Short mmCIF file of C-alpha atoms and ligand atoms in Angstrom, two decimals:
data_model
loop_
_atom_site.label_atom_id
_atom_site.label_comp_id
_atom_site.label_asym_id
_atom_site.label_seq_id
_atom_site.Cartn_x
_atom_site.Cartn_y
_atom_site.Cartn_z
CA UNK A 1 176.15 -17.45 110.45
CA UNK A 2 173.60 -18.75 107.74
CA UNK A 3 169.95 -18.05 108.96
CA UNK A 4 166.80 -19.37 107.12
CA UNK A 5 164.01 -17.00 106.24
CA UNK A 6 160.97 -17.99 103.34
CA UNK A 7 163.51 -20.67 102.78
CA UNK A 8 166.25 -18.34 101.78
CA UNK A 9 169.55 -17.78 103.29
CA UNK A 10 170.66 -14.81 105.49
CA UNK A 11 173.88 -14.05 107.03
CA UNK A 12 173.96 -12.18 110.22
CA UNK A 13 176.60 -11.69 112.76
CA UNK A 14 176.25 -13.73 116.04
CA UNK A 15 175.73 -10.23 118.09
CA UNK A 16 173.36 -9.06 115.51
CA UNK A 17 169.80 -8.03 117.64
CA UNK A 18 166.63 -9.30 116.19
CA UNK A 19 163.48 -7.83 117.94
CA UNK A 20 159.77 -6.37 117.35
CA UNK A 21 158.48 -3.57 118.13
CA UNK A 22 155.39 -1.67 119.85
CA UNK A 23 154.36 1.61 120.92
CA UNK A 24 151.83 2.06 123.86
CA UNK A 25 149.43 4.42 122.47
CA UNK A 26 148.95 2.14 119.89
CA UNK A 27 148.55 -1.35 121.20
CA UNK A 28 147.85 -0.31 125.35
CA UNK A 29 144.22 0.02 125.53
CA UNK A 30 143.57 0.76 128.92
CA UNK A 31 142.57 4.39 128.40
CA UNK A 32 141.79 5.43 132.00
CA UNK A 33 142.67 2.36 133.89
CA UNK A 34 144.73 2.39 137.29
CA UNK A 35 144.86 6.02 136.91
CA UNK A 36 146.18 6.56 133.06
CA UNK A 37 145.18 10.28 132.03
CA UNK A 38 144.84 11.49 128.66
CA UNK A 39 146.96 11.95 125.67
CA UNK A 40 147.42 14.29 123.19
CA UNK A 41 146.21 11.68 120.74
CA UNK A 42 143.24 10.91 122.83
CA UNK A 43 142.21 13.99 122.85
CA UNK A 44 142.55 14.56 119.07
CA UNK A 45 141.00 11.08 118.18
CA UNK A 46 138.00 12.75 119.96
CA UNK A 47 138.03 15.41 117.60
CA UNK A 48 135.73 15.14 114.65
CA UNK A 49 137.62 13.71 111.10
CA UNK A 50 140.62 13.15 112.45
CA UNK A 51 141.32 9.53 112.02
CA UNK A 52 139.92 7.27 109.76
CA UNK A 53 136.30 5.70 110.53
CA UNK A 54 136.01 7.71 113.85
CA UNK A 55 138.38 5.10 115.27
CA UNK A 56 139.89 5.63 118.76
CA UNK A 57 143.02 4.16 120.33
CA UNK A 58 140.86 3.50 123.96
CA UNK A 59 141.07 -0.14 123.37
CA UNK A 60 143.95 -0.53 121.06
CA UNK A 61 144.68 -4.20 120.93
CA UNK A 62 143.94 -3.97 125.10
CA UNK A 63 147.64 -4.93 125.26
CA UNK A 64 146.90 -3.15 129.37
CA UNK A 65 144.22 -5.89 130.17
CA UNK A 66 145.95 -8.94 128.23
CA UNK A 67 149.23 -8.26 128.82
CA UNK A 68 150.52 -11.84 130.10
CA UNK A 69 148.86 -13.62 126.68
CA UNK A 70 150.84 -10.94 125.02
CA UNK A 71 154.21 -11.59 126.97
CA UNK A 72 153.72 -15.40 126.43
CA UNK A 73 153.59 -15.04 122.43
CA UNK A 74 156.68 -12.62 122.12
CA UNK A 75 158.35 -15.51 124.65
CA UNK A 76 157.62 -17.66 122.28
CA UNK A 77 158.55 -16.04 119.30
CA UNK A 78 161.78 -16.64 120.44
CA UNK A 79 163.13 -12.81 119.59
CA UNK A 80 166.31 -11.41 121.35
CA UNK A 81 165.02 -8.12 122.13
CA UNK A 82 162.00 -6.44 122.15
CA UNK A 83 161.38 -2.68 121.86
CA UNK A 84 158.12 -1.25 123.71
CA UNK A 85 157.21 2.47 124.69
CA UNK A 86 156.60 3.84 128.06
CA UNK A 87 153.09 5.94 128.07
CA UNK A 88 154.11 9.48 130.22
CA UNK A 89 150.27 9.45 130.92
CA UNK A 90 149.92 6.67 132.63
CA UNK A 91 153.47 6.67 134.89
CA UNK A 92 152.80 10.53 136.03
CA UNK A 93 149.53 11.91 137.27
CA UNK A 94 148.20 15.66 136.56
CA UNK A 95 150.15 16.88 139.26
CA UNK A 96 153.36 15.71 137.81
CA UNK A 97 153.83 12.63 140.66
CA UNK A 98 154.18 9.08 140.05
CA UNK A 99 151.42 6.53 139.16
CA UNK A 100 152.53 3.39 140.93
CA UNK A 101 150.30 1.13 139.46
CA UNK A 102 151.13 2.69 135.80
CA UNK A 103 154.62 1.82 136.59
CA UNK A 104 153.94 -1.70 137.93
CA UNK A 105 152.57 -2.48 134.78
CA UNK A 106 155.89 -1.53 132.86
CA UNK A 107 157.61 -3.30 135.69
CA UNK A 108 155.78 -6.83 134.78
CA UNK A 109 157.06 -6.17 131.09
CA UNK A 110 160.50 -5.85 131.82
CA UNK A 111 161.04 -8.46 134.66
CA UNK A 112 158.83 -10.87 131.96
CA UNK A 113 161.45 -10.39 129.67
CA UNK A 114 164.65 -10.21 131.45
CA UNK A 115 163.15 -13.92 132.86
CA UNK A 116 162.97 -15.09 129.56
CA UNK A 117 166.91 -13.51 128.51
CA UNK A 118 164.76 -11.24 125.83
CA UNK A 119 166.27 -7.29 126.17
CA UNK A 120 164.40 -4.78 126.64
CA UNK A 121 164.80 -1.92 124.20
CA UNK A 122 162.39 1.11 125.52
CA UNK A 123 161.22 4.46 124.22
CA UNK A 124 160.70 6.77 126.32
CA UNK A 125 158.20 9.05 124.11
CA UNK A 126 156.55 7.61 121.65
CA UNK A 127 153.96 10.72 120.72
CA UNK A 128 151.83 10.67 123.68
CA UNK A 129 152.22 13.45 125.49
CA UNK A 130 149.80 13.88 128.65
CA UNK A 131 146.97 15.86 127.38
CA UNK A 132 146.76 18.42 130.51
CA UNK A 133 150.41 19.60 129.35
CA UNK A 134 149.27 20.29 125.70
CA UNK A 135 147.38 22.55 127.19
CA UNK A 136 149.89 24.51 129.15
CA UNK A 137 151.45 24.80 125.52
CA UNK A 138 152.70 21.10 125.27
CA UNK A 139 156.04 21.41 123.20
CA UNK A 140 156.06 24.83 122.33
CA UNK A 141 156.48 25.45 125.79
CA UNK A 142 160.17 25.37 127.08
CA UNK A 143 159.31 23.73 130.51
CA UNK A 144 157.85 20.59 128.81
CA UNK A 145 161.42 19.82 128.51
CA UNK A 146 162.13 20.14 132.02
CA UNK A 147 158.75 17.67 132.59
CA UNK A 148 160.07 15.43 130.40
CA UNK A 149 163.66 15.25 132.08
CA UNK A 150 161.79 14.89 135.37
CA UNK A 151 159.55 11.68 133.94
CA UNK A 152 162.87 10.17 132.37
CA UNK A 153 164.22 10.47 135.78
CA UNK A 154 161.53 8.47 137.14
CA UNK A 155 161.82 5.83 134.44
CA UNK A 156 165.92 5.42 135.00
CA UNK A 157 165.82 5.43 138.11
CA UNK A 158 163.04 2.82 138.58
CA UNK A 159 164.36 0.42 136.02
CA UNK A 160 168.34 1.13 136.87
CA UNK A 161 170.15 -2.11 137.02
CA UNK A 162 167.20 -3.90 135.02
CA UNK A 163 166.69 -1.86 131.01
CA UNK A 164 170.39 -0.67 129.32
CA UNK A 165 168.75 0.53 126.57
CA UNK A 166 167.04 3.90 126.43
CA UNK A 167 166.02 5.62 123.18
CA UNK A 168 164.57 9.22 124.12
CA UNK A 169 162.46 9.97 121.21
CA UNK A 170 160.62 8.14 118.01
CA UNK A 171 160.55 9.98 114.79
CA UNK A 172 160.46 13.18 116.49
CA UNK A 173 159.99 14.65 112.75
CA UNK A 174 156.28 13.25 113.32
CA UNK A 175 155.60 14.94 116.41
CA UNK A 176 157.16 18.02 115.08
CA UNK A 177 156.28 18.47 111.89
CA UNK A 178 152.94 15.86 111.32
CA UNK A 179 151.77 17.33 114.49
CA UNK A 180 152.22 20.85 113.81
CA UNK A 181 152.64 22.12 109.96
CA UNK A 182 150.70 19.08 108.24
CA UNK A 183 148.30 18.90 110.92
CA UNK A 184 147.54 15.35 110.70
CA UNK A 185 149.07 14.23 113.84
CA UNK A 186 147.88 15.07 117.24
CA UNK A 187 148.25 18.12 118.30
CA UNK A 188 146.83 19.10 114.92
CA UNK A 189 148.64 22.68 113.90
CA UNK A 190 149.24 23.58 110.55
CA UNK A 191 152.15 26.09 110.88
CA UNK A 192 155.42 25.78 109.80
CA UNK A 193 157.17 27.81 112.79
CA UNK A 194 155.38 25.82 115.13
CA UNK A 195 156.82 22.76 113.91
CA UNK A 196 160.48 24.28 114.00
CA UNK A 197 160.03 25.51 117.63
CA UNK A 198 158.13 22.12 118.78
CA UNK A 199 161.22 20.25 117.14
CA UNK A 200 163.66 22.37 118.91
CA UNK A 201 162.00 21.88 122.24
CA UNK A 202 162.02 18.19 121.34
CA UNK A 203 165.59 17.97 120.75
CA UNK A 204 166.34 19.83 124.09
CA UNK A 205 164.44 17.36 125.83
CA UNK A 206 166.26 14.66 124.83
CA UNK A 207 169.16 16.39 125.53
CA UNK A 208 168.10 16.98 128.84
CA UNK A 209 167.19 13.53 128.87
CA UNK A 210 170.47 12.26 127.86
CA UNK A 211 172.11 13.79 130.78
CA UNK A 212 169.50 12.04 133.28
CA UNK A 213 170.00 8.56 132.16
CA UNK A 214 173.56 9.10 132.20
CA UNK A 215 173.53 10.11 135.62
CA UNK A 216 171.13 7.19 136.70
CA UNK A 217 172.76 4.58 134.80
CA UNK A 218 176.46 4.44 133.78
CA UNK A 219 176.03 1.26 131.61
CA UNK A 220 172.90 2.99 129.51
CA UNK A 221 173.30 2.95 125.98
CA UNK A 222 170.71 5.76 124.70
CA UNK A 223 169.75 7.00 121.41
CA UNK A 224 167.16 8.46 119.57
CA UNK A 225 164.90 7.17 116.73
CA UNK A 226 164.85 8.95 113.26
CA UNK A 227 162.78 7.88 109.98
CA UNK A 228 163.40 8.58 106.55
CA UNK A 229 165.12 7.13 103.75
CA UNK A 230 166.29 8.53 100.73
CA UNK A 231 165.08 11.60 98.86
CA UNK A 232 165.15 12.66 95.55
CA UNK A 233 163.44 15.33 92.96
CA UNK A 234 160.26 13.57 91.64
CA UNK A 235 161.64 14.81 88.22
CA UNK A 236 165.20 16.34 87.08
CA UNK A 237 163.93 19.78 87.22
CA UNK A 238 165.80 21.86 89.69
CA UNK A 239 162.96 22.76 91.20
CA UNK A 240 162.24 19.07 92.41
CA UNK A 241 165.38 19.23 93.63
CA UNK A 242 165.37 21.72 95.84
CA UNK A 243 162.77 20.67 96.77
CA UNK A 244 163.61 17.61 97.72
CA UNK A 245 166.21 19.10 99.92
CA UNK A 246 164.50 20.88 102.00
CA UNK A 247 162.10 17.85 102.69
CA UNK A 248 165.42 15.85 103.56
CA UNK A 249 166.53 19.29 105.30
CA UNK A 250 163.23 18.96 107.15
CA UNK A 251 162.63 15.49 108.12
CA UNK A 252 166.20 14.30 108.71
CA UNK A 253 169.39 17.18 109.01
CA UNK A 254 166.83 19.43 111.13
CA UNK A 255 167.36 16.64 113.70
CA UNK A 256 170.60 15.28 112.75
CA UNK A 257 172.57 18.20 112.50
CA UNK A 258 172.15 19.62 116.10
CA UNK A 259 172.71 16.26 117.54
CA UNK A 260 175.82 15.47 115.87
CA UNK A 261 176.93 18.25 114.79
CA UNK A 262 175.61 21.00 117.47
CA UNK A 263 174.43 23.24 114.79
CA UNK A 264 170.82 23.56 112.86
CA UNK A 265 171.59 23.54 109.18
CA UNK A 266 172.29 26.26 106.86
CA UNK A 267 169.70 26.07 104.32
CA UNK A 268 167.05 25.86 107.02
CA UNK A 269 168.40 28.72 108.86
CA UNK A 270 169.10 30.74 105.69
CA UNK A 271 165.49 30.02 104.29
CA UNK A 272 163.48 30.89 107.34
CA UNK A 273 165.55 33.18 109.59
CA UNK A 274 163.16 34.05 112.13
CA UNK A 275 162.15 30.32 113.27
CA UNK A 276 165.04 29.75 115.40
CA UNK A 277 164.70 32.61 117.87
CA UNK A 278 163.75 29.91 120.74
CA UNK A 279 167.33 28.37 120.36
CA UNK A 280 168.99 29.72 123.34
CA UNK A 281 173.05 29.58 123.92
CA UNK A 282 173.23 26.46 126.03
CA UNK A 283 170.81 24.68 123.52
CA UNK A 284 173.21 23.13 121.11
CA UNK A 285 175.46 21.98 123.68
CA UNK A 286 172.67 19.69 125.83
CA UNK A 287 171.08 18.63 122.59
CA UNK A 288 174.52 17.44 120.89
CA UNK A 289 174.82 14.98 124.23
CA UNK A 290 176.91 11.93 122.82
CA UNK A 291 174.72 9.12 121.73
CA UNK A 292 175.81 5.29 122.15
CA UNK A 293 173.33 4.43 119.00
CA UNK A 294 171.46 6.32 116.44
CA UNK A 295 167.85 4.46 115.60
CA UNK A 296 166.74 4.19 112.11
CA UNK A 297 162.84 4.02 111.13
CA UNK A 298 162.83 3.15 107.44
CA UNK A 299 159.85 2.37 105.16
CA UNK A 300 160.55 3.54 101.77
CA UNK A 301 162.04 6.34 99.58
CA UNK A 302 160.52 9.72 98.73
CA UNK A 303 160.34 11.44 95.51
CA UNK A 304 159.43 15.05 96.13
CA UNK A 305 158.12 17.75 93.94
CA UNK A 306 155.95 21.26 94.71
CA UNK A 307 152.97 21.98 96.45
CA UNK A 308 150.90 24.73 95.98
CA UNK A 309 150.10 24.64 100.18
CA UNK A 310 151.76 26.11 102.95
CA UNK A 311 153.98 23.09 103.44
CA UNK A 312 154.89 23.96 99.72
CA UNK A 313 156.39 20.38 99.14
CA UNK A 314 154.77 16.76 98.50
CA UNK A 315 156.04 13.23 97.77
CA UNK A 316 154.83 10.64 95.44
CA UNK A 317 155.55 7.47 93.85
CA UNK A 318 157.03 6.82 91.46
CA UNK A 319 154.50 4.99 88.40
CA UNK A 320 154.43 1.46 88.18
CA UNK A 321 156.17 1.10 91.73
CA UNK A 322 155.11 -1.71 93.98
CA UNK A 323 153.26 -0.35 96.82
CA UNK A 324 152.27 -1.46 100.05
CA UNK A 325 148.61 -0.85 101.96
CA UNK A 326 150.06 2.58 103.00
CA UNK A 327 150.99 3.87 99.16
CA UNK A 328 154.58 3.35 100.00
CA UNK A 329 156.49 1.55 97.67
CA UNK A 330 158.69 -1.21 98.44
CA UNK A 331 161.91 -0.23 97.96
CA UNK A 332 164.33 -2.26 100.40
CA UNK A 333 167.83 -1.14 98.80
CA UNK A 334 166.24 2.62 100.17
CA UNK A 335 167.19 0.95 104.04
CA UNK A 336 171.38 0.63 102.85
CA UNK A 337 171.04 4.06 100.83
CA UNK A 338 169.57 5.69 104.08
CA UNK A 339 172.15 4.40 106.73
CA UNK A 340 175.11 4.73 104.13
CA UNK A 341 174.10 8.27 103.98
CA UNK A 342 173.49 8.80 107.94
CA UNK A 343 176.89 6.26 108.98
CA UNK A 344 178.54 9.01 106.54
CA UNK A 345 177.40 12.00 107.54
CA UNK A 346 177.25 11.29 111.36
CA UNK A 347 179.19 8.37 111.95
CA UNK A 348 177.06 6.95 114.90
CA UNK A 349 178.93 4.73 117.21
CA UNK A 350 175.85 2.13 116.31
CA UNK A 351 172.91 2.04 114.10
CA UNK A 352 169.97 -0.22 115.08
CA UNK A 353 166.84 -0.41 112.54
CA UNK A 354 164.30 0.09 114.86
CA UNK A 355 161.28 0.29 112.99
CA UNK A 356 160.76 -1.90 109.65
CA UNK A 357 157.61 -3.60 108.16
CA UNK A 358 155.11 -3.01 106.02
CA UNK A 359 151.20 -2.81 106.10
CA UNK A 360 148.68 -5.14 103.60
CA UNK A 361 145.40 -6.22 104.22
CA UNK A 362 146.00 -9.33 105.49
CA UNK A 363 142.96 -11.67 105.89
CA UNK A 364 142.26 -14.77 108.23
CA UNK A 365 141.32 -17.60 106.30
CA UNK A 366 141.03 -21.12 107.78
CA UNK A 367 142.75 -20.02 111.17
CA UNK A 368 145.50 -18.65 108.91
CA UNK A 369 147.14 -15.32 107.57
CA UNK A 370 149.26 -15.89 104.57
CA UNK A 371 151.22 -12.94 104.24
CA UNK A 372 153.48 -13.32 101.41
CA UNK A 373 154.34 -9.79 100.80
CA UNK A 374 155.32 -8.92 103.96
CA UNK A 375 157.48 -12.20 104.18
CA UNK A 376 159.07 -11.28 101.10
CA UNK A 377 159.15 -7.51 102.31
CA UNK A 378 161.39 -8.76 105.31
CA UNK A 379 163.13 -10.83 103.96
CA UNK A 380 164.76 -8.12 101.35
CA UNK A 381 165.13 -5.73 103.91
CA UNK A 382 167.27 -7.84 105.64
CA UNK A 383 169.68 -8.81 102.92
CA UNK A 384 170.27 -4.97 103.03
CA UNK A 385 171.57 -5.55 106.42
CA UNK A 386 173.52 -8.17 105.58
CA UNK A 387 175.15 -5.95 102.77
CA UNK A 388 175.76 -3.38 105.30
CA UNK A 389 177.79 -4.93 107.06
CA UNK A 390 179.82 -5.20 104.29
CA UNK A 391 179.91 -1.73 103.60
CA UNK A 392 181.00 -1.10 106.79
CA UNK A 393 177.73 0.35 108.40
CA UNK A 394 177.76 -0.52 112.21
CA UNK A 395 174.15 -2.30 112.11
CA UNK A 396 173.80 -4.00 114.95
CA UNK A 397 169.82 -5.07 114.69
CA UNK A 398 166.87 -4.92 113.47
CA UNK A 399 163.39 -4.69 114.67
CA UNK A 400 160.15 -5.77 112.86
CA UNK A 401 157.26 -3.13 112.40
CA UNK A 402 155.20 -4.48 114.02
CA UNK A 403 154.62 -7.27 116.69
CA UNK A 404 150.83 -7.09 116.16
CA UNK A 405 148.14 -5.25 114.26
CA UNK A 406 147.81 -2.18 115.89
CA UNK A 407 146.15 1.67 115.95
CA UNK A 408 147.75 3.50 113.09
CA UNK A 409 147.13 6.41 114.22
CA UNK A 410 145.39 8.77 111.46
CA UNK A 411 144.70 5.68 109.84
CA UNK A 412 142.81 3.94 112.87
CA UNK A 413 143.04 0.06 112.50
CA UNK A 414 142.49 0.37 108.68
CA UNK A 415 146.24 -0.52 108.15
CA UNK A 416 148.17 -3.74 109.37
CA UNK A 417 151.83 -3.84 110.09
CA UNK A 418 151.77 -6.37 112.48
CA UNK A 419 153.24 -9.88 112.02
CA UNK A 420 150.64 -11.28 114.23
CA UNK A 421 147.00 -10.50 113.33
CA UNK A 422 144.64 -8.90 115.66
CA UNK A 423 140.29 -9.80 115.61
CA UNK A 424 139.48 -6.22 116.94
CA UNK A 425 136.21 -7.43 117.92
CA UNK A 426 137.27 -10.67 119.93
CA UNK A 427 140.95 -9.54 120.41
CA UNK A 428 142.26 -12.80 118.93
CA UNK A 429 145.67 -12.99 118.08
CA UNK A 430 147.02 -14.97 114.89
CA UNK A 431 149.88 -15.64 114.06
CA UNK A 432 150.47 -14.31 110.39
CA UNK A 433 153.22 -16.32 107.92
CA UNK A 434 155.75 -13.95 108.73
CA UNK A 435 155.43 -14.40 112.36
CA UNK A 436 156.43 -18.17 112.11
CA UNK A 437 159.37 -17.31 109.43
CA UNK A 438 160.53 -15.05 111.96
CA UNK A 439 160.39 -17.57 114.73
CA UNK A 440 161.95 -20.42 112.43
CA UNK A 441 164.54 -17.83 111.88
CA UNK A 442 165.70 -16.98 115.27
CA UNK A 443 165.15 -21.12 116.31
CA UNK A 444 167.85 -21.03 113.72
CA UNK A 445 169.87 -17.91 115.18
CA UNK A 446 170.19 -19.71 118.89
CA UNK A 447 170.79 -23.27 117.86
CA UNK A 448 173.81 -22.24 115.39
CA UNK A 449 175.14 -19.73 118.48
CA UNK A 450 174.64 -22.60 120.98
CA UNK A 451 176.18 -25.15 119.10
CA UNK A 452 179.48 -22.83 119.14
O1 LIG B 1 153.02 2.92 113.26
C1 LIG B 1 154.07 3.79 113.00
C2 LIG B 1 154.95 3.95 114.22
O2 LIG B 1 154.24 4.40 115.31
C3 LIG B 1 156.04 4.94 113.94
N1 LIG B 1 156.76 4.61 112.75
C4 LIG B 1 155.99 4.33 111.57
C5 LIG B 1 154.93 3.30 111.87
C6 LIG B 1 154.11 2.98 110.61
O3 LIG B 1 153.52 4.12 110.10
#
């Protein structure tokens, strides 16, 4: 099937999924409304210096409050699925029981969508963990998992019948090791043990997780969502090398390898012995829970070399790369490089890209965002699909990063992924140049598969 994008071709299968994607924290708003409590990263936006300008996500792109404008312009984007995260904080109360309203909201997304024959792709934790569990320990402690089979219990049962699609976790590296060793994600830790026992708990709740949705829903497909892409020695010294392993080792096989292969891997467990005392016997065995798709967040490649800190790694770029508003550099062959690697090592039964986009400081002018780059951005990053399938990856879509401006979390609103623009101030929405490609490009996708 031939599909138009910036006036270039694109082959894509008929099945092929093409979506955007949110998170709640990030676009929701809403902070205490209808009973919403705290999250982790409300609590550490709060905190002095810990995202950029002082920014907060309390208002977001108040997604909460404008929710049917919002609904109406994905409609009418035309995508075939679109990928949105539940908030735990505002479907549970303190007390661990269900906030009906919080769930009615949810329940206007989904039924919006299924009207409108657009699939609903939802994750179930996308970082915000209720800030009165962080302080029982959040995911240190063991019996978050439990909490967090107990909310995913909720969530399938409520939307059984309705939502097929169930990833358990986004970029749980973030959470783990962001959150914990780097300390520039909510909770805010800087310890390397931490991180390895908050991953670990992580992993067991979606394990735990797995087994829930299977039980609610026999026709679920579930996965979970991991970023990366591929990683290499900043320089052919050995030491960049190894280097660059463990950061692979770190952000990818520490998640990976117990999923698909039940086990944590060897280098990890042979450089730091002692973190892995919180892996109990059944551990392996709930985490390794078989998966109907593996998610794949990709953004760019790393080059890694030493750092004299206690994360004792750090990646750059490479000189004279192209880079987008984050400091990433563009590097779209990274996305077939990435999967090749994962579809080898692994061999998930699917691989959907869940995440992809880029942020540049896109500017209203006229009534008009002319976003060129991330057009052009796109647009490469989906020829790598197309070569995928040629290589034999099972890519079965792709998802934008992101349907709107939205809180970047240490970042605040200082970086713009979306394909629609947000006015922070007046909450307009604008649709950016890439936003109509895409729509011209799934106009395209439907009228070829209807005319069949
Ligand atoms: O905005 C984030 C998203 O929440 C998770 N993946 C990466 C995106 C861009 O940094």
């Amino acid at each position: 099937m031939k599909l138009q994008f910036n006036n270039n071709a694109i082959v894509l299968s008929d099945e092929f999924t093409l979506g955007v994607a949110t998170a709640a924290q990030q676009i929701e708003g809403g902070r205490s409304l209808d009973g919403r409590i705290d999250s982790i990263w409300d609590a550490y936006a709060a905190r002095k210096d810990t995202i950029e300008n002082g920014d907060t996500p309390t208002n977001a792109c108040e997604h909460y409050r404008l929710l049917d404008q919002d609904i109406a312009m994905i409609i009418d984007l035309g995508v075939d699925a679109y990928r949105f995260s539940i908030a735990w904080p505002r479907v549970m109360d303190e007390q661990g029981e269900v906030n009906p309203l919080g769930l009615a909201f949810y329940e206007r997304i989904v039924d919006a969508l299924l009207a409108n024959g657009i699939t609903p792709y939802i994750t179930l934790y996308h970082w915000d963990l209720p800030e009165c569990i962080q302080k029982s320990g959040g995911w240190e402690n063991r019996d978050t998992t439990d909490l967090f089979a107990q909310y995913v219990d909720v969530i399938s049962q409520h939307f059984k019948g309705r939502v097929q699609h169930f990833s358990t976790l986004n970029e749980p590296w973030c959470s783990a090791f962001l959150g914990n060793l780097y300390g520039i994600h909510a909770p805010g830790n800087t310890d390397r043990k931490t991180a390895y026992i908050v991953g670990h708990h992580l992993l067991l709740a979606h394990g735990k997780a797995c087994r829930v949705i299977r039980k609610n829903i026999s026709n679920a497909q579930i996965g979970i969502v991991l970023n990366g892409g591929p990683t290499q020695g900043f320089t052919d010294s050995i030491e960049d090398n190894l280097k660059a392993e463990l950061a692979y080792h770190e952000m990818v096989s520490f998640f990976a390898e117990p999923i698909y292969k039940a086990q944590y891997p060897s280098l990890l467990r042979k450089l730091f012995p002692d973190f892995f005392d919180m892996v109990l016997a059944e551990d392996l065995d709930i985490i390794s829970a078989e998966l109907d798709y593996l998610g794949v967040n990709y953004y760019t490649r790393n080059f890694v070399t030493d750092a004299q800190d206690d994360i004792g790694y750090q990646t750059k770029v490479s000189p004279g790369a192209v880079v987008t508003a984050m400091g990433w550099e563009v590097y779209p062959q990274g996305l077939t490089e990435f999967c090749m690697q994962l579809n080898e090592s692994y061999q998930p039964k699917a691989i959907y890209i869940l995440e992809n986009g880029a942020a540049f400081d896109d500017q209203v002018v006229a009534g008009e965002v002319n976003d060129d780059a991330r057009c052009e951005y796109i647009y490469q990053h989906l020829l790598e699909v197309e070569k995928m399938f040629n290589f034999g990856v099972p890519i079965k879509g792709y998802f934008v990063w992101s349907l709107m401006d939205n809180f970047e979390w240490a970042f605040g609103y200082n970086k713009r992924f979306g394909i629609v623009h947000v006015d922070y101030q007046t909450q307009q929405r604008t649709l950016k140049r890439s936003a109509h490609a895409i729509k011209a490009l799934l106009k395209q996708k439907k009228r070829i598969n209807s005319a069949k």
